[in-house]
mmCIF file of C-alpha atoms in Angstrom:
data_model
loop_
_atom_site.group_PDB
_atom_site.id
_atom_site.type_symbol
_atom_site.label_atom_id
_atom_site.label_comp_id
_atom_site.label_asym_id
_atom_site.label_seq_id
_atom_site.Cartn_x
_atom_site.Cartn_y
_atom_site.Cartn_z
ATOM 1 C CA UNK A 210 31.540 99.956 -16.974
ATOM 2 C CA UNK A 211 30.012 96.831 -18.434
ATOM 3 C CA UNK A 212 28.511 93.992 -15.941
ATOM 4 C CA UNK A 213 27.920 90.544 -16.511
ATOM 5 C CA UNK A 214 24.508 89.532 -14.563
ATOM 6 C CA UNK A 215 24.183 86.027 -13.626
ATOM 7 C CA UNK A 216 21.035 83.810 -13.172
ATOM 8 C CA UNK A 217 21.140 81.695 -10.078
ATOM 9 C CA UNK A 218 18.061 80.085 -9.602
ATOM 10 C CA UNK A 219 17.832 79.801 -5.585
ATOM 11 C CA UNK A 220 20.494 82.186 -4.741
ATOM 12 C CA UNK A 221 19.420 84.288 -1.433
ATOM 13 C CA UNK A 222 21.698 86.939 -1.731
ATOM 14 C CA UNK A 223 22.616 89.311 -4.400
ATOM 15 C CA UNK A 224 26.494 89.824 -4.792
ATOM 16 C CA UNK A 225 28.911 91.065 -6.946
ATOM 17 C CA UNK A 226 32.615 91.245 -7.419
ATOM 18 C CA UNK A 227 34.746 93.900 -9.394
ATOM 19 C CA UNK A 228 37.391 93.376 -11.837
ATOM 20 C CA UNK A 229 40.254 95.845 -11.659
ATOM 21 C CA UNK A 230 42.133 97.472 -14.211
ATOM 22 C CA UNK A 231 45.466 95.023 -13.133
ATOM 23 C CA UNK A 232 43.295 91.677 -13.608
ATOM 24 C CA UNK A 233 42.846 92.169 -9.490
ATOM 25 C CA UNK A 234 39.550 90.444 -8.509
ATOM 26 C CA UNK A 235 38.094 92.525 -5.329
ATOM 27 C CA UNK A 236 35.693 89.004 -4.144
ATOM 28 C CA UNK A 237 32.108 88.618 -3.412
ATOM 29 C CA UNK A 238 30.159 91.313 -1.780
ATOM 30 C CA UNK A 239 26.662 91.363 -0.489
ATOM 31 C CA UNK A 240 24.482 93.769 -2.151
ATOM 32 C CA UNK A 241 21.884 95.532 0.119
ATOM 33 C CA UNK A 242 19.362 97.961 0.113
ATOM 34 C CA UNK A 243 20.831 100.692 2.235
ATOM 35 C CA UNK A 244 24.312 100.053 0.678
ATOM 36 C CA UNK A 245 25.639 99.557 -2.472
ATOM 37 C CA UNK A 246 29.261 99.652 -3.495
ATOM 38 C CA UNK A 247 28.450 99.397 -7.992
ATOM 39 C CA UNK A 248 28.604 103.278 -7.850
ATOM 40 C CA UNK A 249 31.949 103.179 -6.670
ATOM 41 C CA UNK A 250 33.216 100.845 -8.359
ATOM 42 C CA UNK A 251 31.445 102.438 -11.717
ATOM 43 C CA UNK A 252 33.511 105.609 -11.156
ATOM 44 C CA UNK A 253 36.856 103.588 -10.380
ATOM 45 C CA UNK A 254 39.768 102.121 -11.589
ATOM 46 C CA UNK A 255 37.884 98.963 -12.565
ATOM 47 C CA UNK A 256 37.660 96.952 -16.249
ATOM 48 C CA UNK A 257 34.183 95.303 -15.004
ATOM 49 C CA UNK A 258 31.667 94.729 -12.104
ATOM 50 C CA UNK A 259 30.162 90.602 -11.989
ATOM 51 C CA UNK A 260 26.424 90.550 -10.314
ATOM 52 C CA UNK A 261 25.252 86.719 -9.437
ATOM 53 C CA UNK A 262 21.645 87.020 -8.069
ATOM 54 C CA UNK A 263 18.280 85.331 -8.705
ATOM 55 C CA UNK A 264 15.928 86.580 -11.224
ATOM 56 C CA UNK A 265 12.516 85.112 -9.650
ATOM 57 C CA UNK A 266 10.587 84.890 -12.963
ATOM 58 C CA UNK A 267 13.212 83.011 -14.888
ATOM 59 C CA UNK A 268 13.739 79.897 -14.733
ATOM 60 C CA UNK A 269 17.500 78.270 -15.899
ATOM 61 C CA UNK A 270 16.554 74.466 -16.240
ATOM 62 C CA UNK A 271 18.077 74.321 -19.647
ATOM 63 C CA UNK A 272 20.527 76.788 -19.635
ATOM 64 C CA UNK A 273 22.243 79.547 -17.610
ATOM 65 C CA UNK A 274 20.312 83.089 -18.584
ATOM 66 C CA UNK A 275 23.668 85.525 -18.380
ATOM 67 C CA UNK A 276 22.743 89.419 -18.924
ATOM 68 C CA UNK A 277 25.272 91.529 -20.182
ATOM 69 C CA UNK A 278 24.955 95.267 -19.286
ATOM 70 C CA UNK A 279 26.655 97.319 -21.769
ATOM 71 C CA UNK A 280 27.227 101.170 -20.574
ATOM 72 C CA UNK A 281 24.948 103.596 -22.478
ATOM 73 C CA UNK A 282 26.376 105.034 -25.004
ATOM 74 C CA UNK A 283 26.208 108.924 -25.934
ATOM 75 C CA UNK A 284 28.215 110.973 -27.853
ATOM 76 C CA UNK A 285 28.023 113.790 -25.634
ATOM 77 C CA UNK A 286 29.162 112.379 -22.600
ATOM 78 C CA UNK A 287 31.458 109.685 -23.323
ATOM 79 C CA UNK A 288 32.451 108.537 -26.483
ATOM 80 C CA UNK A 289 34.614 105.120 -24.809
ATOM 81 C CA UNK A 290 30.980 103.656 -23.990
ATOM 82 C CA UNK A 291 30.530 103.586 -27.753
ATOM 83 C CA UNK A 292 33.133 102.015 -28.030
ATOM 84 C CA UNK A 293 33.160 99.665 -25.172
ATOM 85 C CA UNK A 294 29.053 98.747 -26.853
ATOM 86 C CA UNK A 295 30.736 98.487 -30.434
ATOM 87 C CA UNK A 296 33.294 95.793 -28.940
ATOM 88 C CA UNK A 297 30.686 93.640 -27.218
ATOM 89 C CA UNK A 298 28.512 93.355 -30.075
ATOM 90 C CA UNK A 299 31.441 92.427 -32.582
ATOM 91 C CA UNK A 300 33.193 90.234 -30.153
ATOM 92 C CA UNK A 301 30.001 88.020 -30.594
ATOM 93 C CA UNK A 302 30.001 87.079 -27.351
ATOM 94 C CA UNK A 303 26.318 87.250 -26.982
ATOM 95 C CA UNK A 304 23.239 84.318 -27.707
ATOM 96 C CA UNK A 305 20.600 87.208 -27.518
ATOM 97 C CA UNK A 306 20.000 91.037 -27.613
ATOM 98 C CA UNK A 307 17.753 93.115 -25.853
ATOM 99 C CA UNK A 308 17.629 96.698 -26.764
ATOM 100 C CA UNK A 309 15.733 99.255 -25.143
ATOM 101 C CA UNK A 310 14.246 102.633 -26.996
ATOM 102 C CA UNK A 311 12.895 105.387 -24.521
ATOM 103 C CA UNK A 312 9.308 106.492 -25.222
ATOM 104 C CA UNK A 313 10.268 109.731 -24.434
ATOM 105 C CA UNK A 314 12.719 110.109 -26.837
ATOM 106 C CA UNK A 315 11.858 108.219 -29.428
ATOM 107 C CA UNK A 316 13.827 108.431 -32.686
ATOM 108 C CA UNK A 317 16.684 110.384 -31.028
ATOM 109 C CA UNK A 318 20.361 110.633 -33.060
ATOM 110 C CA UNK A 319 22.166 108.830 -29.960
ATOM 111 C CA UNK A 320 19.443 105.779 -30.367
ATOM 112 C CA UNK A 321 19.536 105.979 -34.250
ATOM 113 C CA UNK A 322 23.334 105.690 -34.031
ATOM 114 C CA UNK A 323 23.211 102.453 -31.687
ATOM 115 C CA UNK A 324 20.203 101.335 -33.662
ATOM 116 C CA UNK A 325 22.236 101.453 -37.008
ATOM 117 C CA UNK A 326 25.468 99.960 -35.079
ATOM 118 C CA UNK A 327 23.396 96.664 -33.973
ATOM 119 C CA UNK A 328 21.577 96.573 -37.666
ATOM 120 C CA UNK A 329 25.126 96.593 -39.459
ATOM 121 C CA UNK A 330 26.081 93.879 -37.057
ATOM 122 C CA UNK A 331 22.914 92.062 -37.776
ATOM 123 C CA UNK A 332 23.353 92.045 -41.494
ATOM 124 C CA UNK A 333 27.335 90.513 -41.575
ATOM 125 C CA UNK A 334 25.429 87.858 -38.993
ATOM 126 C CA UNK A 335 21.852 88.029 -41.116
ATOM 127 C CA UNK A 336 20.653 86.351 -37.958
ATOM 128 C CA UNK A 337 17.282 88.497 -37.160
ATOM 129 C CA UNK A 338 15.189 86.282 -34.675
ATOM 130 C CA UNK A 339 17.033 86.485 -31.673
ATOM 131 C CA UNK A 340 16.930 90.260 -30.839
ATOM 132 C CA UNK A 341 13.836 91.878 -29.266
ATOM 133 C CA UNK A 342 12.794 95.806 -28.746
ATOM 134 C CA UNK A 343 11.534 97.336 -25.213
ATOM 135 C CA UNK A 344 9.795 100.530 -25.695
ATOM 136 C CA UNK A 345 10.191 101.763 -22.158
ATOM 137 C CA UNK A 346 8.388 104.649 -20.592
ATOM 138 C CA UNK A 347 5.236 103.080 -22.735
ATOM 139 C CA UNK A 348 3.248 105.211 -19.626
ATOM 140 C CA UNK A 349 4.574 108.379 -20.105
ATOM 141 C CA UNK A 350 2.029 108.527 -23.199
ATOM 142 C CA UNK A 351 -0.948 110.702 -22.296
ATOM 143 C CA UNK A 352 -3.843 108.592 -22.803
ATOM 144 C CA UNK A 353 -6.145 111.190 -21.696
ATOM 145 C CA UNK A 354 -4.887 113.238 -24.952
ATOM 146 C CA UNK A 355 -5.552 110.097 -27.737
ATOM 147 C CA UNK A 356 -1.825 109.538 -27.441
ATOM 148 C CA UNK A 357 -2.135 105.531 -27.938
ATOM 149 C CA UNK A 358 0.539 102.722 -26.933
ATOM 150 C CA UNK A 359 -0.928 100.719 -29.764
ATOM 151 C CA UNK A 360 -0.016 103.395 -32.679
ATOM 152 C CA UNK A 361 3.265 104.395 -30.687
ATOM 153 C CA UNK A 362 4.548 100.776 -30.841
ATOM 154 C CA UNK A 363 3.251 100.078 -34.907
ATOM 155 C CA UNK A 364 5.351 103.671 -35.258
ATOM 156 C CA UNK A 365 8.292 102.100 -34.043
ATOM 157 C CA UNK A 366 8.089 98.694 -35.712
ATOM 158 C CA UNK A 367 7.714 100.884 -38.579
ATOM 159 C CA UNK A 368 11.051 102.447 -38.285
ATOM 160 C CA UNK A 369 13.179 99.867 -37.096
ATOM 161 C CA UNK A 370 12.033 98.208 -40.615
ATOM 162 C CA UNK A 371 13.096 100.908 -41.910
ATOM 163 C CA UNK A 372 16.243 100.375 -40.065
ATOM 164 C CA UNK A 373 16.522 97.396 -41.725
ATOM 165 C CA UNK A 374 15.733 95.322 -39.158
ATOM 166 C CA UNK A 375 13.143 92.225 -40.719
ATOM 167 C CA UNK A 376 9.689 91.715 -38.385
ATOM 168 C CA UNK A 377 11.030 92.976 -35.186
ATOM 169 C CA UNK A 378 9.689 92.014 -31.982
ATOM 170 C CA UNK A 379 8.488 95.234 -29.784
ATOM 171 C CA UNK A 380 7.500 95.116 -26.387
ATOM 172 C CA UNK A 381 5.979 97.995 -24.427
ATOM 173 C CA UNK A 382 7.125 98.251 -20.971
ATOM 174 C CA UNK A 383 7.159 100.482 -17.619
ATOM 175 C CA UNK A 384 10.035 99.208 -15.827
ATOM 176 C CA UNK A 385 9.678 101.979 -13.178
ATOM 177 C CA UNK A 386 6.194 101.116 -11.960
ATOM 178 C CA UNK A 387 6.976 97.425 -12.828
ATOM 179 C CA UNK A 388 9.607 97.589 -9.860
ATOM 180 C CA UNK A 389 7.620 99.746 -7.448
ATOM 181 C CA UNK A 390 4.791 97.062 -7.843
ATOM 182 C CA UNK A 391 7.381 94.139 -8.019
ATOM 183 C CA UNK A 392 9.313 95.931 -4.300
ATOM 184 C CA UNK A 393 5.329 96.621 -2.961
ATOM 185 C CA UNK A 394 4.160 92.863 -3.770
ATOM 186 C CA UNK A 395 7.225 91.584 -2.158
ATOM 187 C CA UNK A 396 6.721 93.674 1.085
ATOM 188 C CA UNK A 397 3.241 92.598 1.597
ATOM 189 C CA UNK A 398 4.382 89.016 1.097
ATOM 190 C CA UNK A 399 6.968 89.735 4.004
ATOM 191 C CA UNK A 400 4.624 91.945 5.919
ATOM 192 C CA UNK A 401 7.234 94.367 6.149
ATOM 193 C CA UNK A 402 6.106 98.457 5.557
ATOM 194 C CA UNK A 403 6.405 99.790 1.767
ATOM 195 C CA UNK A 404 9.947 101.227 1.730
ATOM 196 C CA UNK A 405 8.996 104.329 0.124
ATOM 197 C CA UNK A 406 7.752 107.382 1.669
ATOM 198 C CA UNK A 407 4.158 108.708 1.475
ATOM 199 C CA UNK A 408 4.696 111.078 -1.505
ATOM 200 C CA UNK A 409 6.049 108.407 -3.457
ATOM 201 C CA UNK A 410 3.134 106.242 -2.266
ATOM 202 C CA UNK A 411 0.796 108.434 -3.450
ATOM 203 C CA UNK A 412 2.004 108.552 -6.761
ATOM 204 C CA UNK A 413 2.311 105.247 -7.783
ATOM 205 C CA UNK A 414 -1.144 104.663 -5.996
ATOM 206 C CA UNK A 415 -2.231 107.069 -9.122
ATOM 207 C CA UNK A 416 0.490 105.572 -11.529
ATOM 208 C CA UNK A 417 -1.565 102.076 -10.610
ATOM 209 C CA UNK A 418 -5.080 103.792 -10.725
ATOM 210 C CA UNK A 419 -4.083 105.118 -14.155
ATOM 211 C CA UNK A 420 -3.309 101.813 -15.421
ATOM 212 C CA UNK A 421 -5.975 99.805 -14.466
ATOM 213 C CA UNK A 422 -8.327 102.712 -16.263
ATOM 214 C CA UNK A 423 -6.606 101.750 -19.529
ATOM 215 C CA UNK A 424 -5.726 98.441 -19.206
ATOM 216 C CA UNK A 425 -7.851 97.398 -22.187
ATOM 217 C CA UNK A 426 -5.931 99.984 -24.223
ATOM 218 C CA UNK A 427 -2.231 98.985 -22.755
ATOM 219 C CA UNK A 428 -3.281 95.590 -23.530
ATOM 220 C CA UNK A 429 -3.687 95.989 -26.962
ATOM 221 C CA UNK A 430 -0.007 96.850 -27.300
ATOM 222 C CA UNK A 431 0.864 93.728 -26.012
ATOM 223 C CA UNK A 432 -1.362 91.377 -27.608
ATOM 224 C CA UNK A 433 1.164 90.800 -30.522
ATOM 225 C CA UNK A 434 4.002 89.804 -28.407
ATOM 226 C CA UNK A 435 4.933 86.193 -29.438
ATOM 227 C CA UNK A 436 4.576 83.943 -25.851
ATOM 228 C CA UNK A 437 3.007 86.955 -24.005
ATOM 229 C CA UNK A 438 -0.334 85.038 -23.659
ATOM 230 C CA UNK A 439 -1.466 88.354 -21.597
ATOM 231 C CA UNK A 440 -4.547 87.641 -19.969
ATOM 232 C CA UNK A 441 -5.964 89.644 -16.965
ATOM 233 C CA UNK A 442 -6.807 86.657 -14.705
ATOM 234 C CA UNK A 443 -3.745 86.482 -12.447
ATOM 235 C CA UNK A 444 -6.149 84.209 -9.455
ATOM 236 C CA UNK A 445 -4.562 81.650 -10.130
ATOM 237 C CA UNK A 446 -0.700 82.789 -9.241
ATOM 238 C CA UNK A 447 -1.870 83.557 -5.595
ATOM 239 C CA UNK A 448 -4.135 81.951 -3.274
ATOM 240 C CA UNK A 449 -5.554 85.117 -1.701
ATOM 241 C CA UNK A 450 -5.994 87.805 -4.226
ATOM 242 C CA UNK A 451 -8.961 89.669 -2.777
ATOM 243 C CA UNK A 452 -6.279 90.565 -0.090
ATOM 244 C CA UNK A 453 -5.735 94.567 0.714
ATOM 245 C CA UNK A 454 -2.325 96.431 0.022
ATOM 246 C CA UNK A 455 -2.437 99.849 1.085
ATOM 247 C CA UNK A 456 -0.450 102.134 -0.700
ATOM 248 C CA UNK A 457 -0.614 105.810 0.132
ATOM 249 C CA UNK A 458 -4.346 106.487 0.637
ATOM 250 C CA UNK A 459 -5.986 103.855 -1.127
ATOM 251 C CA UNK A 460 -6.139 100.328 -0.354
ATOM 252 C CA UNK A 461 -5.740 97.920 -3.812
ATOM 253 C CA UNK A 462 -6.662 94.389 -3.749
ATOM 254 C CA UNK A 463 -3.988 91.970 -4.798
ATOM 255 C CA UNK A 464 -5.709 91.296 -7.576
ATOM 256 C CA UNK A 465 -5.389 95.069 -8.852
ATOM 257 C CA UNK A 466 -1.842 94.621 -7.932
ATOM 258 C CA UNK A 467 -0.986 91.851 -9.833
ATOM 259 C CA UNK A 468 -3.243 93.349 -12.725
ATOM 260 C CA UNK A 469 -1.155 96.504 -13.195
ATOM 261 C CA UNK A 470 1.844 94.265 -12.950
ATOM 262 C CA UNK A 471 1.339 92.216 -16.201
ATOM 263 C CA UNK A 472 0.468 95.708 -17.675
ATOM 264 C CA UNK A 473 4.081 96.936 -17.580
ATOM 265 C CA UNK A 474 5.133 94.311 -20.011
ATOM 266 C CA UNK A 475 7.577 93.229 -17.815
ATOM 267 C CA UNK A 476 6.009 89.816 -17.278
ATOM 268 C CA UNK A 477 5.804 89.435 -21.127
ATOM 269 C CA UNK A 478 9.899 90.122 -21.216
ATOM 270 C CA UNK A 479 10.445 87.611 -19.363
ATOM 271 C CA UNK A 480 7.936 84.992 -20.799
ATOM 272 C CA UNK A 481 10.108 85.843 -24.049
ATOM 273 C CA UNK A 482 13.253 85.917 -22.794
ATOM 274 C CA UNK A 483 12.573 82.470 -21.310
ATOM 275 C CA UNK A 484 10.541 81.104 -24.311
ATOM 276 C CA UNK A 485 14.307 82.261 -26.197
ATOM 277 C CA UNK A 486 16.516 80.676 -23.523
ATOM 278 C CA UNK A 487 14.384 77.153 -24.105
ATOM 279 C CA UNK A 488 14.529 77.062 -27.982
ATOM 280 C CA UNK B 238 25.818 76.199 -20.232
ATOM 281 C CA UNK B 239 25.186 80.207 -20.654
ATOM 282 C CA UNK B 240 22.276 82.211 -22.800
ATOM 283 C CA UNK B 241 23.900 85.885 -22.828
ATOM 284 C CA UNK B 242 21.753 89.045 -23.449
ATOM 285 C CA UNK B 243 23.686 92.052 -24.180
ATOM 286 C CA UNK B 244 21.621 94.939 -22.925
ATOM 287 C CA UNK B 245 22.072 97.699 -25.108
ATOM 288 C CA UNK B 246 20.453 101.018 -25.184
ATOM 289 C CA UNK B 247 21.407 105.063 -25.196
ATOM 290 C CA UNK B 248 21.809 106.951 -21.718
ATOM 291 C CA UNK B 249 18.367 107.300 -19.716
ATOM 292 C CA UNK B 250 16.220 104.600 -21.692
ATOM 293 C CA UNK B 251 15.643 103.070 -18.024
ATOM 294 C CA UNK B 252 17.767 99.795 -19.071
ATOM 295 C CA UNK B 253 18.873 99.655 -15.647
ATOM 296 C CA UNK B 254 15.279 99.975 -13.911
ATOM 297 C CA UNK B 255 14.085 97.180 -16.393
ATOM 298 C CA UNK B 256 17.343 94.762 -14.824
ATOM 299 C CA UNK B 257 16.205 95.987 -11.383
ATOM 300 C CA UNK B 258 12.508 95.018 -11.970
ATOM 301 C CA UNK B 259 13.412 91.262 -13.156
ATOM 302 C CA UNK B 260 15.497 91.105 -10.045
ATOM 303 C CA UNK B 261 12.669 92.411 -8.000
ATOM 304 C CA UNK B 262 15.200 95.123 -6.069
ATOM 305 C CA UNK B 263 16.474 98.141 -6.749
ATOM 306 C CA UNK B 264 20.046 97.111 -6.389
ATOM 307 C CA UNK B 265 21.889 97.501 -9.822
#
């Protein structure tokens, strides 16, 4: 079912309320780690779930940043989220749009379907500069194999023209590792354990290892991101990068941390998002 | 005053784990 993700600069907590099928509002509830009651309430008798929580990296001095989580739609599981996506988009109740393509699958008939939905909306609106593209999954390229994130993201620039969608704005990102780093980074700043187990330590120590080898060749995917400004000097955001993070077997410096980090693109989202939400 | 994204995206683009990693937690 849809949510509606509010910005609150400062809030602590991370809550959310349901709305039920009657116009019955269940009130506020504490998200937490170890339990979460959204999947319940996504497989209820409920219209929509509210979130209010603070997204650290985006800042709402001008205005309120408001996400609006439409469910994924696909035809071969359930054709009301269509529907429910459809609705949103021509209800206009929207400043911005972010959609997100899957590396993976790229040119798929259940993205080309949404694709050309958004693009027919686009054209009655013929408003073109406020959407942007994530090409998630950028990593699961094989860079080893001369598959390049460069060539990958021209390809789809390429066919969202073709789309009929004028100069779109693509940015490659790995939202997966992006989190792991974003839940390791915020450990070591509590000096609290990782809370993942040593497998999964392991592999994101290589998922990070992997990253920093090509980081010269990920970069180049993001250099044409308007407001990206990537640059691989992240000293200045901390005051001790040269500390240690172990994960799994290998100790990383912050620095390396950090590093990765602004690979996944995530950081260059948000510098757009907020670069959109200030214009 | 409110700036709304609409997420949208097919089943299993990771739209979810991109929301998570703004918020820092894997809570949505």
């Amino acid at each position: 079912i849809p949510m509606k993700i509010t910005d609150i600069d400062g809030l602590e907590e991370i809550r959310a309320q349901a709305i039920h099928l009657d116009g019955r509002v269940s009130g506020w509830v504490s998200l937490s780690d170890e339990d979460s009651c959204l999947s319940d309430w996504n497989t209820g008798t409920y219209t929509s779930i509210e979130i209010q929580g603070d997204f650290p990296n985006i800042d709402n001095h001008v205005k309120r940043m408001v996400f609006l989580d439409t469910p994924g739609p696909n035809n071969s599981t359930n054709m009301l989220h269509g529907e429910l996506t459809h609705k949103i988009l021509s209800e206009n109740g929207f400043t911005f749009l972010m959609f997100v393509l899957n590396t993976t699958q790229f040119g798929v008939e259940d993205e080309r379907r949404l694709l050309r939905m958004v693009a027919d909306k686009l054209k009655i609106d013929g408003d073109h500069s406020s959407i942007v593209f994530l090409v998630n999954k950028i990593d699961a390229l094989d860079l080893e194999r001369d598959e390049c994130p460069k060539t990958h993201v021209g390809r789809v620039k390429s066919y969202l023209v073709e789309m009929g969608f004028k100069t779109p704005i693509v940015i490659p990102v790995m939202g997966k590792l992006s989190l792991e780093l974003r839940v390791c980074l915020a450990a070591h700043k509590a000096q609290i354990a990782l809370p993942f187990s040593s497998r999964v330590q392991c592999r994101i120590a290589h998922e990070i290892d992997y990253v920093l080898a090509f980081k010269e060749t990920y970069g180049m995917a993001l250099k044409y991101v308007p407001s990206a400004g990537i640059d691989f000097s992240p000293s200045s955001l901390h005051q001790n990068t040269a500390a240690n993070i172990r994960i799994g077997d290998r100790d990383f410096t912050l620095e390396e941390i950090i590093e990765a980090e602004i690979i996944t693109g995530i950081p260059a989202l948000e510098r757009c998002l907020q670069a959109s939400l200030a214009s | 005053d409110e700036f709304v994204v609409a997420v949208v995206a097919p089943m299993s683009s990771g739209k979810t784990t991109i929301l998570n990693a703004m918020l820092g937690k894997a809570l949505l």
